[in-house]
mmCIF file of C-alpha atoms and ligand atoms in Angstrom:
data_model
loop_
_atom_site.group_PDB
_atom_site.id
_atom_site.type_symbol
_atom_site.label_atom_id
_atom_site.label_comp_id
_atom_site.label_asym_id
_atom_site.label_seq_id
_atom_site.Cartn_x
_atom_site.Cartn_y
_atom_site.Cartn_z
ATOM 1 C CA MET A 1 0.000 0.000 0.000
ATOM 2 C CA GLU A 2 1.371 3.374 -1.006
ATOM 3 C CA ARG A 3 1.309 5.822 1.873
ATOM 4 C CA VAL A 4 1.614 9.581 2.134
ATOM 5 C CA LEU A 5 2.392 11.799 5.123
ATOM 6 C CA VAL A 6 -0.603 13.982 5.984
ATOM 7 C CA THR A 7 -0.905 16.725 8.583
ATOM 8 C CA GLU A 8 -4.200 17.627 10.257
ATOM 9 C CA GLY A 9 -4.168 20.156 13.073
ATOM 10 C CA ARG A 10 -0.892 19.579 14.926
ATOM 11 C CA THR A 11 -0.712 15.871 14.079
ATOM 12 C CA SER A 12 1.132 14.136 11.237
ATOM 13 C CA PHE A 13 0.351 10.562 10.220
ATOM 14 C CA PHE A 14 0.513 8.267 7.211
ATOM 15 C CA ALA A 15 -2.602 7.732 5.116
ATOM 16 C CA PRO A 16 -3.054 5.521 2.059
ATOM 17 C CA VAL A 17 -2.690 7.200 -1.315
ATOM 18 C CA GLN A 18 -6.176 7.481 -2.824
ATOM 19 C CA ASP A 19 -7.054 6.319 -6.331
ATOM 20 C CA GLU A 20 -7.864 9.634 -7.990
ATOM 21 C CA ASN A 21 -9.964 7.936 -10.675
ATOM 22 C CA ALA A 22 -12.244 6.153 -8.203
ATOM 23 C CA ALA A 23 -15.821 7.389 -7.970
ATOM 24 C CA PHE A 24 -15.581 7.778 -4.189
ATOM 25 C CA PRO A 25 -11.904 8.076 -3.265
ATOM 26 C CA PRO A 26 -12.155 7.319 0.494
ATOM 27 C CA GLY A 27 -13.502 3.838 -0.244
ATOM 28 C CA SER A 28 -10.917 3.081 -2.892
ATOM 29 C CA ALA A 29 -8.025 2.618 -0.468
ATOM 30 C CA PRO A 30 -7.519 -0.508 1.652
ATOM 31 C CA ILE A 31 -7.662 1.659 4.777
ATOM 32 C CA PHE A 32 -10.190 4.435 5.046
ATOM 33 C CA TYR A 33 -9.176 8.079 5.138
ATOM 34 C CA ASN A 34 -11.395 10.990 4.103
ATOM 35 C CA ARG A 35 -9.883 14.454 4.221
ATOM 36 C CA ARG A 36 -13.377 15.936 3.942
ATOM 37 C CA MET A 37 -14.098 14.743 7.485
ATOM 38 C CA GLU A 38 -11.368 17.017 8.879
ATOM 39 C CA ALA A 39 -14.004 19.450 10.215
ATOM 40 C CA ASN A 40 -15.674 16.559 12.027
ATOM 41 C CA ARG A 41 -12.353 15.550 13.613
ATOM 42 C CA ASP A 42 -11.347 19.158 14.422
ATOM 43 C CA ALA A 43 -14.693 19.542 16.205
ATOM 44 C CA THR A 44 -14.016 16.496 18.368
ATOM 45 C CA VAL A 45 -10.456 17.496 19.209
ATOM 46 C CA LEU A 46 -11.812 20.882 20.305
ATOM 47 C CA PHE A 47 -14.563 19.205 22.315
ATOM 48 C CA CYS A 48 -12.020 16.986 24.103
ATOM 49 C CA ALA A 49 -9.746 19.965 24.753
ATOM 50 C CA ALA A 50 -12.708 21.648 26.487
ATOM 51 C CA VAL A 51 -14.224 18.763 28.475
ATOM 52 C CA ARG A 52 -10.956 16.866 29.173
ATOM 53 C CA PRO A 53 -12.134 13.252 29.415
ATOM 54 C CA SER A 54 -9.920 11.009 31.565
ATOM 55 C CA ASP A 55 -9.652 8.525 28.692
ATOM 56 C CA TYR A 56 -11.112 8.147 25.199
ATOM 57 C CA LEU A 57 -11.919 5.236 22.894
ATOM 58 C CA ASP A 58 -11.749 5.697 19.120
ATOM 59 C CA ALA A 59 -13.752 2.522 18.469
ATOM 60 C CA MET A 60 -13.243 2.518 14.678
ATOM 61 C CA GLY A 61 -9.858 3.974 13.982
ATOM 62 C CA ALA A 62 -8.991 3.155 10.298
ATOM 63 C CA THR A 63 -5.699 5.147 10.031
ATOM 64 C CA GLY A 64 -6.147 6.155 13.679
ATOM 65 C CA VAL A 65 -6.167 9.839 12.784
ATOM 66 C CA ARG A 66 -9.056 10.749 15.079
ATOM 67 C CA GLY A 67 -7.708 9.088 18.203
ATOM 68 C CA LEU A 68 -4.143 10.195 17.462
ATOM 69 C CA ARG A 69 -5.284 13.770 17.154
ATOM 70 C CA VAL A 70 -7.294 13.596 20.387
ATOM 71 C CA ALA A 71 -4.202 12.220 22.166
ATOM 72 C CA ASN A 72 -1.757 14.660 20.627
ATOM 73 C CA GLU A 73 -3.816 17.850 20.557
ATOM 74 C CA SER A 74 -5.955 17.572 23.692
ATOM 75 C CA GLY A 75 -3.608 15.560 25.919
ATOM 76 C CA THR A 76 -6.179 12.792 26.504
ATOM 77 C CA PRO A 77 -5.057 9.153 27.022
ATOM 78 C CA VAL A 78 -6.572 7.177 24.120
ATOM 79 C CA THR A 79 -7.297 3.656 22.971
ATOM 80 C CA ILE A 80 -7.727 3.158 19.227
ATOM 81 C CA ASN A 81 -9.467 0.075 17.882
ATOM 82 C CA ASP A 82 -10.293 -1.363 14.462
ATOM 83 C CA ILE A 83 -11.645 -4.760 13.454
ATOM 84 C CA ASP A 84 -9.409 -4.872 10.369
ATOM 85 C CA PRO A 85 -5.917 -6.250 11.181
ATOM 86 C CA GLY A 86 -4.449 -4.182 8.323
ATOM 87 C CA ALA A 87 -5.919 -1.007 9.815
ATOM 88 C CA ALA A 88 -4.759 -1.933 13.337
ATOM 89 C CA ALA A 89 -1.209 -2.465 11.997
ATOM 90 C CA GLU A 90 -1.377 0.927 10.296
ATOM 91 C CA ILE A 91 -2.589 2.574 13.508
ATOM 92 C CA ARG A 92 0.349 0.995 15.385
ATOM 93 C CA ARG A 93 2.760 2.422 12.825
ATOM 94 C CA ASN A 94 1.165 5.868 13.170
ATOM 95 C CA ALA A 95 0.836 5.839 16.966
ATOM 96 C CA GLY A 96 3.621 6.993 19.209
ATOM 97 C CA GLU A 97 4.286 5.915 22.770
ATOM 98 C CA GLY A 98 1.393 5.894 25.157
ATOM 99 C CA VAL A 99 -1.401 5.101 22.700
ATOM 100 C CA GLU A 100 -3.111 1.736 23.182
ATOM 101 C CA VAL A 101 -4.084 0.033 19.925
ATOM 102 C CA THR A 102 -6.495 -2.915 19.830
ATOM 103 C CA CYS A 103 -7.797 -5.048 16.988
ATOM 104 C CA GLY A 104 -11.290 -6.476 17.377
ATOM 105 C CA ASP A 105 -15.009 -5.950 17.058
ATOM 106 C CA ALA A 106 -15.988 -2.618 18.609
ATOM 107 C CA ASN A 107 -19.123 -4.144 20.140
ATOM 108 C CA ALA A 108 -17.061 -6.818 21.913
ATOM 109 C CA LEU A 109 -14.593 -4.231 23.212
ATOM 110 C CA MET A 110 -17.298 -1.838 24.398
ATOM 111 C CA SER A 111 -19.148 -4.687 26.106
ATOM 112 C CA THR A 112 -16.142 -5.555 28.230
ATOM 113 C CA ARG A 113 -14.432 -2.229 28.952
ATOM 114 C CA ARG A 114 -15.536 1.215 30.024
ATOM 115 C CA PHE A 115 -14.056 4.499 28.853
ATOM 116 C CA ASP A 116 -14.721 8.054 30.011
ATOM 117 C CA ALA A 117 -15.431 9.036 26.383
ATOM 118 C CA VAL A 118 -16.481 6.679 23.595
ATOM 119 C CA ASP A 119 -16.422 7.715 19.941
ATOM 120 C CA LEU A 120 -18.268 5.930 17.116
ATOM 121 C CA ASP A 121 -17.261 6.865 13.576
ATOM 122 C CA PRO A 122 -18.428 4.008 11.344
ATOM 123 C CA PHE A 123 -19.182 3.707 7.632
ATOM 124 C CA GLY A 124 -22.809 4.843 7.282
ATOM 125 C CA THR A 125 -25.057 4.077 10.223
ATOM 126 C CA PRO A 126 -23.854 3.836 13.836
ATOM 127 C CA ALA A 127 -27.076 2.022 14.840
ATOM 128 C CA PRO A 128 -25.502 -1.451 15.407
ATOM 129 C CA PHE A 129 -22.928 0.022 17.819
ATOM 130 C CA VAL A 130 -24.955 2.425 19.937
ATOM 131 C CA ASP A 131 -26.196 -0.092 22.516
ATOM 132 C CA ALA A 132 -22.687 -1.261 23.491
ATOM 133 C CA ALA A 133 -21.399 2.328 23.369
ATOM 134 C CA CYS A 134 -24.119 3.376 25.839
ATOM 135 C CA ARG A 135 -22.849 0.729 28.268
ATOM 136 C CA SER A 136 -19.197 1.583 27.730
ATOM 137 C CA ALA A 137 -19.296 5.391 27.948
ATOM 138 C CA ARG A 138 -18.885 6.780 31.460
ATOM 139 C CA ARG A 139 -19.291 10.519 30.826
ATOM 140 C CA TYR A 140 -19.165 11.311 27.102
ATOM 141 C CA LEU A 141 -20.468 9.710 23.947
ATOM 142 C CA CYS A 142 -19.623 10.977 20.447
ATOM 143 C CA VAL A 143 -21.396 9.607 17.362
ATOM 144 C CA THR A 144 -21.053 10.193 13.615
ATOM 145 C CA ALA A 145 -23.702 9.095 11.113
ATOM 146 C CA THR A 146 -23.150 9.426 7.374
ATOM 147 C CA ASP A 147 -26.368 7.678 6.326
ATOM 148 C CA THR A 148 -28.154 10.980 5.954
ATOM 149 C CA ALA A 149 -30.628 9.702 3.323
ATOM 150 C CA PRO A 150 -32.266 7.192 5.728
ATOM 151 C CA LEU A 151 -32.075 9.635 8.643
ATOM 152 C CA CYS A 152 -33.593 12.548 6.785
ATOM 153 C CA GLY A 153 -36.455 10.723 5.082
ATOM 154 C CA ALA A 154 -35.070 10.251 1.558
ATOM 155 C CA HIS A 155 -34.826 6.474 2.149
ATOM 156 C CA LEU A 156 -37.856 6.029 4.369
ATOM 157 C CA LYS A 157 -37.808 2.278 4.996
ATOM 158 C CA ALA A 158 -34.068 2.139 5.718
ATOM 159 C CA GLY A 159 -34.562 4.959 8.232
ATOM 160 C CA MET A 160 -37.406 3.124 9.939
ATOM 161 C CA ARG A 161 -35.453 -0.143 10.130
ATOM 162 C CA ARG A 162 -32.328 1.419 11.582
ATOM 163 C CA TYR A 163 -33.766 4.009 13.927
ATOM 164 C CA PHE A 164 -37.310 2.763 14.565
ATOM 165 C CA ALA A 165 -38.585 6.214 13.716
ATOM 166 C CA ARG A 166 -40.460 7.763 10.824
ATOM 167 C CA PRO A 167 -38.645 10.690 9.233
ATOM 168 C CA MET A 168 -40.167 12.992 6.599
ATOM 169 C CA ASN A 169 -38.464 14.786 3.763
ATOM 170 C CA THR A 170 -39.306 18.351 4.834
ATOM 171 C CA ASP A 171 -37.574 21.702 4.264
ATOM 172 C CA TYR A 172 -35.825 21.084 7.580
ATOM 173 C CA HIS A 173 -34.848 17.461 6.761
ATOM 174 C CA SER A 174 -31.247 17.753 7.962
ATOM 175 C CA GLU A 175 -32.499 18.788 11.391
ATOM 176 C CA VAL A 176 -34.972 15.882 11.368
ATOM 177 C CA GLY A 177 -32.011 13.549 10.699
ATOM 178 C CA LEU A 178 -29.997 14.897 13.609
ATOM 179 C CA ARG A 179 -32.974 14.685 15.967
ATOM 180 C CA ILE A 180 -33.916 11.163 14.888
ATOM 181 C CA LEU A 181 -30.353 9.996 15.576
ATOM 182 C CA LEU A 182 -30.380 11.789 18.933
ATOM 183 C CA GLY A 183 -33.753 10.254 19.805
ATOM 184 C CA PHE A 184 -32.412 6.813 18.905
ATOM 185 C CA VAL A 185 -29.327 7.245 21.125
ATOM 186 C CA ALA A 186 -31.558 8.499 23.944
ATOM 187 C CA ARG A 187 -33.785 5.417 23.707
ATOM 188 C CA GLU A 188 -30.768 3.091 23.700
ATOM 189 C CA MET A 189 -29.382 4.889 26.782
ATOM 190 C CA VAL A 190 -32.469 5.178 29.012
ATOM 191 C CA LYS A 191 -32.951 1.410 29.235
ATOM 192 C CA TYR A 192 -29.788 1.382 31.384
ATOM 193 C CA ASP A 193 -31.255 4.035 33.738
ATOM 194 C CA ARG A 194 -28.923 6.626 32.311
ATOM 195 C CA GLY A 195 -29.665 9.849 30.490
ATOM 196 C CA ILE A 196 -28.032 12.089 27.906
ATOM 197 C CA GLU A 197 -27.478 15.819 27.598
ATOM 198 C CA PRO A 198 -26.597 17.029 24.109
ATOM 199 C CA LEU A 199 -23.546 19.302 24.366
ATOM 200 C CA PHE A 200 -22.340 19.938 20.827
ATOM 201 C CA CYS A 201 -24.342 18.571 17.893
ATOM 202 C CA PHE A 202 -24.385 19.662 14.289
ATOM 203 C CA ALA A 203 -24.956 18.522 10.715
ATOM 204 C CA ARG A 204 -22.716 19.260 7.746
ATOM 205 C CA GLU A 205 -22.795 18.125 4.130
ATOM 206 C CA HIS A 206 -23.205 14.336 4.356
ATOM 207 C CA PHE A 207 -22.804 13.744 8.090
ATOM 208 C CA VAL A 208 -24.418 14.295 11.468
ATOM 209 C CA ARG A 209 -22.170 14.550 14.512
ATOM 210 C CA LEU A 210 -23.234 14.267 18.160
ATOM 211 C CA HIS A 211 -21.198 15.014 21.301
ATOM 212 C CA LEU A 212 -23.208 14.058 24.379
ATOM 213 C CA ARG A 213 -22.854 14.056 28.140
ATOM 214 C CA VAL A 214 -23.922 10.791 29.782
ATOM 215 C CA ARG A 215 -25.685 11.044 33.145
ATOM 216 C CA ARG A 216 -26.225 8.164 35.531
ATOM 217 C CA GLY A 217 -29.467 7.572 37.407
ATOM 218 C CA VAL A 218 -33.186 7.137 36.933
ATOM 219 C CA ARG A 219 -33.825 10.875 37.352
ATOM 220 C CA HIS A 220 -31.606 11.645 34.351
ATOM 221 C CA ALA A 221 -33.070 8.754 32.359
ATOM 222 C CA ASP A 222 -36.596 10.039 32.995
ATOM 223 C CA ARG A 223 -35.613 13.580 32.082
ATOM 224 C CA THR A 224 -34.144 12.229 28.822
ATOM 225 C CA LEU A 225 -37.328 10.302 28.110
ATOM 226 C CA GLY A 226 -39.237 13.547 28.647
ATOM 227 C CA ARG A 227 -37.414 15.055 25.665
ATOM 228 C CA ILE A 228 -38.639 12.385 23.254
ATOM 229 C CA GLY A 229 -41.620 13.186 21.093
ATOM 230 C CA TYR A 230 -42.747 14.192 17.625
ATOM 231 C CA VAL A 231 -42.795 17.141 15.299
ATOM 232 C CA MET A 232 -46.387 17.171 14.024
ATOM 233 C CA GLN A 233 -46.210 18.512 10.463
ATOM 234 C CA CYS A 234 -49.003 19.633 8.171
ATOM 235 C CA THR A 235 -48.554 18.217 4.675
ATOM 236 C CA ASN A 236 -50.443 21.130 3.049
ATOM 237 C CA ASP A 237 -48.721 24.122 4.586
ATOM 238 C CA ILE A 238 -45.832 25.122 6.841
ATOM 239 C CA HIS A 239 -47.649 24.660 10.151
ATOM 240 C CA ARG A 240 -45.941 22.294 12.588
ATOM 241 C CA GLU A 241 -46.098 21.763 16.340
ATOM 242 C CA GLU A 242 -44.245 19.690 18.951
ATOM 243 C CA ALA A 243 -45.809 16.776 20.843
ATOM 244 C CA VAL A 244 -43.894 15.364 23.820
ATOM 245 C CA GLY A 245 -44.361 11.667 24.616
ATOM 246 C CA LEU A 246 -44.048 8.257 23.045
ATOM 247 C CA ILE A 247 -47.471 8.244 21.385
ATOM 248 C CA PRO A 248 -48.217 10.895 18.773
ATOM 249 C CA PRO A 249 -51.553 12.618 19.433
ATOM 250 C CA ALA A 250 -54.227 13.129 16.787
ATOM 251 C CA ALA A 251 -53.937 16.793 15.786
ATOM 252 C CA VAL A 252 -55.168 19.022 12.992
ATOM 253 C CA CYS A 253 -53.675 22.041 11.286
ATOM 254 C CA PRO A 254 -55.355 25.228 12.560
ATOM 255 C CA GLY A 255 -55.014 26.791 9.090
ATOM 256 C CA CYS A 256 -56.351 24.115 6.708
ATOM 257 C CA GLY A 257 -57.944 21.573 9.064
ATOM 258 C CA SER A 258 -56.028 18.590 7.684
ATOM 259 C CA SER A 259 -54.476 15.953 9.972
ATOM 260 C CA LEU A 260 -50.906 16.585 11.087
ATOM 261 C CA ARG A 261 -48.400 13.861 10.317
ATOM 262 C CA PRO A 262 -46.013 12.798 13.120
ATOM 263 C CA ILE A 263 -42.267 12.874 12.411
ATOM 264 C CA GLY A 264 -40.363 10.793 14.954
ATOM 265 C CA PRO A 265 -40.010 9.722 17.652
ATOM 266 C CA LEU A 266 -37.158 12.192 17.858
ATOM 267 C CA TRP A 267 -35.347 14.469 20.288
ATOM 268 C CA LEU A 268 -37.142 17.723 21.158
ATOM 269 C CA GLY A 269 -35.402 20.717 22.708
ATOM 270 C CA GLY A 270 -31.885 22.100 22.647
ATOM 271 C CA VAL A 271 -29.012 20.189 21.083
ATOM 272 C CA ASN A 272 -26.127 22.404 22.208
ATOM 273 C CA ASP A 273 -24.786 23.737 25.502
ATOM 274 C CA PRO A 274 -24.059 27.452 24.916
ATOM 275 C CA ASP A 275 -21.594 27.669 27.843
ATOM 276 C CA LEU A 276 -19.493 24.791 26.544
ATOM 277 C CA ILE A 277 -19.695 26.121 22.987
ATOM 278 C CA GLY A 278 -18.445 29.489 24.306
ATOM 279 C CA GLN A 279 -15.551 27.729 26.047
ATOM 280 C CA MET A 280 -14.692 25.907 22.814
ATOM 281 C CA ALA A 281 -14.845 29.164 20.836
ATOM 282 C CA GLY A 282 -12.309 30.596 23.294
ATOM 283 C CA LEU A 283 -9.903 27.680 22.722
ATOM 284 C CA LEU A 284 -10.299 27.592 18.938
ATOM 285 C CA PRO A 285 -7.739 30.277 17.901
ATOM 286 C CA GLY A 286 -4.887 28.407 19.630
ATOM 287 C CA MET A 287 -5.637 25.018 18.091
ATOM 288 C CA GLY A 288 -4.075 25.466 14.624
ATOM 289 C CA PHE A 289 -6.966 23.741 12.835
ATOM 290 C CA GLY A 290 -7.339 23.537 9.062
ATOM 291 C CA THR A 291 -11.060 24.226 9.467
ATOM 292 C CA GLU A 292 -10.748 27.119 11.934
ATOM 293 C CA ARG A 293 -12.693 29.484 9.656
ATOM 294 C CA TYR A 294 -15.600 27.063 9.362
ATOM 295 C CA LEU A 295 -15.676 26.355 13.115
ATOM 296 C CA SER A 296 -15.378 30.034 13.998
ATOM 297 C CA ARG A 297 -18.614 30.620 12.057
ATOM 298 C CA LEU A 298 -20.336 27.455 13.269
ATOM 299 C CA LEU A 299 -19.820 27.836 17.027
ATOM 300 C CA PRO A 300 -21.541 31.243 17.482
ATOM 301 C CA LEU A 301 -24.429 30.035 15.321
ATOM 302 C CA LEU A 302 -24.868 26.930 17.487
ATOM 303 C CA ALA A 303 -24.651 28.971 20.676
ATOM 304 C CA GLU A 304 -27.451 31.330 19.597
ATOM 305 C CA GLU A 305 -29.849 28.816 17.973
ATOM 306 C CA LEU A 306 -33.247 28.812 19.680
ATOM 307 C CA PRO A 307 -34.126 25.367 21.103
ATOM 308 C CA THR A 308 -37.055 24.877 18.726
ATOM 309 C CA SER A 309 -37.205 21.475 17.047
ATOM 310 C CA SER A 310 -37.426 22.746 13.475
ATOM 311 C CA TYR A 311 -36.697 25.806 11.365
ATOM 312 C CA TYR A 312 -38.386 27.554 8.449
ATOM 313 C CA ASP A 313 -36.583 27.947 5.160
ATOM 314 C CA TYR A 314 -38.041 31.389 4.639
ATOM 315 C CA HIS A 315 -36.986 31.534 0.963
ATOM 316 C CA GLU A 316 -39.144 28.440 0.399
ATOM 317 C CA VAL A 317 -41.979 30.115 2.326
ATOM 318 C CA ALA A 318 -41.597 33.192 0.101
ATOM 319 C CA LYS A 319 -41.660 31.023 -3.040
ATOM 320 C CA HIS A 320 -44.865 29.438 -1.833
ATOM 321 C CA LEU A 321 -46.393 32.849 -1.217
ATOM 322 C CA ARG A 322 -45.113 34.111 -4.595
ATOM 323 C CA ALA A 323 -43.281 36.916 -2.831
ATOM 324 C CA SER A 324 -39.657 37.954 -2.848
ATOM 325 C CA PRO A 325 -37.932 37.182 0.449
ATOM 326 C CA PRO A 326 -36.582 39.979 2.669
ATOM 327 C CA THR A 327 -32.981 39.895 3.863
ATOM 328 C CA MET A 328 -32.206 37.641 6.821
ATOM 329 C CA ALA A 329 -31.692 40.674 9.085
ATOM 330 C CA VAL A 330 -35.124 42.088 8.157
ATOM 331 C CA MET A 331 -36.790 38.694 8.582
ATOM 332 C CA LEU A 332 -35.338 38.275 12.095
ATOM 333 C CA GLU A 333 -36.208 41.858 12.997
ATOM 334 C CA ARG A 334 -39.838 41.455 11.899
ATOM 335 C CA LEU A 335 -40.287 38.291 13.952
ATOM 336 C CA ARG A 336 -38.719 39.903 17.019
ATOM 337 C CA ALA A 337 -40.814 43.046 16.573
ATOM 338 C CA ALA A 338 -43.894 40.793 16.580
ATOM 339 C CA GLY A 339 -42.831 39.598 20.039
ATOM 340 C CA TYR A 340 -41.191 36.257 19.186
ATOM 341 C CA GLY A 341 -37.718 34.795 19.485
ATOM 342 C CA ALA A 342 -35.868 34.434 16.183
ATOM 343 C CA THR A 343 -32.363 33.283 15.270
ATOM 344 C CA ARG A 344 -30.490 31.908 12.307
ATOM 345 C CA THR A 345 -29.616 28.220 12.144
ATOM 346 C CA HIS A 346 -26.472 26.365 11.096
ATOM 347 C CA TYR A 347 -28.474 23.890 8.980
ATOM 348 C CA ALA A 348 -29.260 26.357 6.186
ATOM 349 C CA GLY A 349 -28.262 29.898 5.234
ATOM 350 C CA THR A 350 -31.926 30.698 4.551
ATOM 351 C CA GLY A 351 -33.223 28.967 7.695
ATOM 352 C CA VAL A 352 -34.908 30.822 10.565
ATOM 353 C CA ARG A 353 -35.647 29.375 13.974
ATOM 354 C CA THR A 354 -38.554 30.973 15.754
ATOM 355 C CA ASP A 355 -41.243 30.242 18.298
ATOM 356 C CA ALA A 356 -43.697 32.235 16.184
ATOM 357 C CA PRO A 357 -46.651 30.376 14.644
ATOM 358 C CA ALA A 358 -46.811 29.744 10.908
ATOM 359 C CA ASP A 359 -49.113 32.701 10.115
ATOM 360 C CA VAL A 360 -46.684 35.105 11.836
ATOM 361 C CA VAL A 361 -43.768 33.617 9.848
ATOM 362 C CA GLU A 362 -45.713 34.175 6.620
ATOM 363 C CA ALA A 363 -46.596 37.734 7.653
ATOM 364 C CA ALA A 364 -42.903 38.401 8.386
ATOM 365 C CA VAL A 365 -41.957 37.137 4.922
ATOM 366 C CA LEU A 366 -44.596 39.363 3.314
ATOM 367 C CA GLY A 367 -43.872 42.338 5.582
ATOM 368 C CA VAL A 368 -47.521 42.792 6.549
HETATM 369 N N1 SAM B 1 -12.488 7.214 12.390
HETATM 370 C C1 SAM B 1 -11.829 7.162 11.090
HETATM 371 C C2 SAM B 1 -11.385 8.539 10.650
HETATM 372 O O1 SAM B 1 -11.712 9.554 11.317
HETATM 373 O O2 SAM B 1 -10.702 8.625 9.602
HETATM 374 C C3 SAM B 1 -12.698 6.535 10.042
HETATM 375 C C4 SAM B 1 -13.294 5.216 10.386
HETATM 376 S S1 SAM B 1 -13.939 4.360 8.986
HETATM 377 C C5 SAM B 1 -15.317 5.326 8.520
HETATM 378 C C6 SAM B 1 -14.697 2.960 9.712
HETATM 379 C C7 SAM B 1 -13.721 1.916 10.232
HETATM 380 O O3 SAM B 1 -14.488 1.007 11.029
HETATM 381 C C8 SAM B 1 -13.038 1.067 9.169
HETATM 382 O O4 SAM B 1 -11.640 1.184 9.302
HETATM 383 C C9 SAM B 1 -13.492 -0.378 9.490
HETATM 384 O O5 SAM B 1 -12.464 -1.347 9.346
HETATM 385 C C10 SAM B 1 -13.911 -0.259 10.937
HETATM 386 N N2 SAM B 1 -14.934 -1.239 11.379
HETATM 387 C C11 SAM B 1 -15.990 -1.727 10.687
HETATM 388 N N3 SAM B 1 -16.713 -2.571 11.460
HETATM 389 C C12 SAM B 1 -16.115 -2.575 12.677
HETATM 390 C C13 SAM B 1 -16.395 -3.256 13.899
HETATM 391 N N4 SAM B 1 -17.446 -4.060 14.026
HETATM 392 N N5 SAM B 1 -15.569 -3.029 14.941
HETATM 393 C C14 SAM B 1 -14.490 -2.208 14.833
HETATM 394 N N6 SAM B 1 -14.173 -1.557 13.687
HETATM 395 C C15 SAM B 1 -14.972 -1.727 12.634
#
């Protein structure tokens, strides 16, 4: 295997040379490495630098880049695992002193050992690994999903099989995907009388990334269960409402009278901890990340996002109303002047989060 020295952040390691003619280069090499996931890894290194776990498992290492970076750039003791002996050998070559490397099935490892932080970064869906990760993680659980089509409703049946939830391909589908994954992790966790608190969660391009705090005890498990519910969406217009609980209620759209369709079960409420995000923003300039510009825009957006469970793509609303959309600043100002909270969202440049009802959103678009 031809290898090339790569540097991400303050870490250098060897990665396989990719076949430039392959349709999807990361899959063309015997050991996986995708430079486009650098933002995902930078985010986790920053997270670890802020929360300082006492140890960290990179359960699916491939080249080992993620765990090596966490060790090197946040000073955390790490274990890096991969089921593929070729990958484990590569990780050993890349790892310096003090990094434990194991070769085996992540589920077997996580069923027998506990780590302060556990990180799942599989191909596609993390669903088969979440149960064991919930048992293994003492304080922090990090999860990547790249199967955004099933999560967001584009591949409905695959989404239902993996996450036991019904997504819907709405204007806010990337947020639905993140919340369905979060709801799934919550349901896997509460059966062990433990709860989760989302600390730093976001979606980008083809992935969803969760960084969660794990809390022990029935009280935390019950509080987590209390965040599970549905977004009830009208299929005729933009009206939607939240319904907490495991059973979706029968509800009708106040505007057109048609039945609302439940999306979920999914996580309702906030998905970021503004204090921690602020702490991470403070550390960011000293980290030397390749994606510093992206993260320096993302973090303030996450910190300000209202904890509503969906957003309005107000350009789509304007198209529907056959009107031209105002600027984002004017849109936010109109909603606030009407007495509601309003913020931007990281999911979409034309997305607005607000607690205003649908008719107020439409009035704000029209300026009436
Ligand atoms: N974390 C890596 C990074 O940031 O570059 C990428 C990991 S890659 C997407 C997924 C890896 O999971 C592959 O190297 C594969 O060999 C490994 N894998 C697949 N099934 C596994 C299992 N059951 N247990 C442990 N590793 C597994």
